[in-house]
Amino acid sequence: MKKLLIALAMSSFALTAFAAGSPMNEDFTELLSISDKVLEAAKAGDGTTVSSLAEQGVLVAKDQGMKGQSPGLQRVAERMKAAKKAGKKGDFAKATTVMNEAIAEMKKEKPKPNFGGGSEQTSYKFGSE
């Protein structure tokens, strides 16, 4: 009985395990387009447009999150929320700053997947060098 309970506990932990990295199929195309529009509105000093476009970006990020949440997507959504608040306050410098951070996050180079475990420095252990 004790072994059965241990097996059940271990299997429940195994089911909740997940990868911490970003999904390979992340697509920020729509969010990048919205980000560019937010920057243009911030340069023009239009607070209502900044906040409405940032809200649209938050909704797009939320929709993409339903398909597969990632740490990068969460960071972009937080910056969109900050831009929305800054647009409502008329703080266009902050809105520009957080949107540039969001764009940098979306354009960040994704590491290539490494199959077989280890890193590129240890690939020789697996017979590839």
PDB file of N, CA and C in Angstrom, residues 1 6 26 49 56 68 70 77-78 82 92 96 108 125:
ATOM      1  N   MET A   1       0.824  -1.185   0.000  1.00  0.00           N
ATOM      2  CA  MET A   1       0.000   0.000   0.000  1.00  0.00           C
ATOM      3  C   MET A   1       0.879   1.264   0.000  1.00  0.00           C
ATOM      4  N   ILE A   6       3.326   6.014  -2.879  1.00  0.00           N
ATOM      5  CA  ILE A   6       4.543   6.677  -3.358  1.00  0.00           C
ATOM      6  C   ILE A   6       4.519   6.765  -4.880  1.00  0.00           C
ATOM      7  N   GLU A  26       6.895  30.854 -31.130  1.00  0.00           N
ATOM      8  CA  GLU A  26       6.399  32.158 -30.720  1.00  0.00           C
ATOM      9  C   GLU A  26       6.314  33.083 -31.923  1.00  0.00           C
ATOM     10  N   THR A  49      -4.874  57.335 -27.755  1.00  0.00           N
ATOM     11  CA  THR A  49      -4.481  56.333 -28.745  1.00  0.00           C
ATOM     12  C   THR A  49      -3.437  55.393 -28.161  1.00  0.00           C
ATOM     13  N   GLN A  56      -5.160  47.008 -26.740  1.00  0.00           N
ATOM     14  CA  GLN A  56      -5.287  46.035 -27.828  1.00  0.00           C
ATOM     15  C   GLN A  56      -4.122  45.045 -27.784  1.00  0.00           C
ATOM     16  N   GLY A  68      -0.377  29.146 -25.766  1.00  0.00           N
ATOM     17  CA  GLY A  68       0.874  28.653 -25.204  1.00  0.00           C
ATOM     18  C   GLY A  68       1.614  29.770 -24.505  1.00  0.00           C
ATOM     19  N   SER A  70       4.345  31.854 -22.439  1.00  0.00           N
ATOM     20  CA  SER A  70       5.799  31.838 -22.383  1.00  0.00           C
ATOM     21  C   SER A  70       6.262  32.982 -21.492  1.00  0.00           C
ATOM     22  N   ALA A  77       3.516  41.490 -22.202  1.00  0.00           N
ATOM     23  CA  ALA A  77       2.184  41.901 -21.733  1.00  0.00           C
ATOM     24  C   ALA A  77       2.301  42.891 -20.572  1.00  0.00           C
ATOM     25  N   GLU A  78       3.240  42.665 -19.658  1.00  0.00           N
ATOM     26  CA  GLU A  78       3.434  43.590 -18.539  1.00  0.00           C
ATOM     27  C   GLU A  78       3.864  44.969 -19.030  1.00  0.00           C
ATOM     28  N   ALA A  82       1.984  48.628 -18.710  1.00  0.00           N
ATOM     29  CA  ALA A  82       2.665  49.831 -18.223  1.00  0.00           C
ATOM     30  C   ALA A  82       2.521  50.972 -19.227  1.00  0.00           C
ATOM     31  N   PHE A  92       4.506  60.238 -21.843  1.00  0.00           N
ATOM     32  CA  PHE A  92       4.893  59.636 -23.117  1.00  0.00           C
ATOM     33  C   PHE A  92       6.331  59.130 -23.109  1.00  0.00           C
ATOM     34  N   THR A  96       7.153  55.350 -24.178  1.00  0.00           N
ATOM     35  CA  THR A  96       8.159  55.053 -25.198  1.00  0.00           C
ATOM     36  C   THR A  96       9.204  54.084 -24.661  1.00  0.00           C
ATOM     37  N   LYS A 108      14.386  39.512 -29.293  1.00  0.00           N
ATOM     38  CA  LYS A 108      15.510  38.806 -28.680  1.00  0.00           C
ATOM     39  C   LYS A 108      15.763  37.497 -29.417  1.00  0.00           C
ATOM     40  N   LYS A 125      30.391  14.734 -25.866  1.00  0.00           N
ATOM     41  CA  LYS A 125      30.089  13.559 -25.062  1.00  0.00           C
ATOM     42  C   LYS A 125      29.070  12.661 -25.761  1.00  0.00           C
TER      43      LYS A 125
END
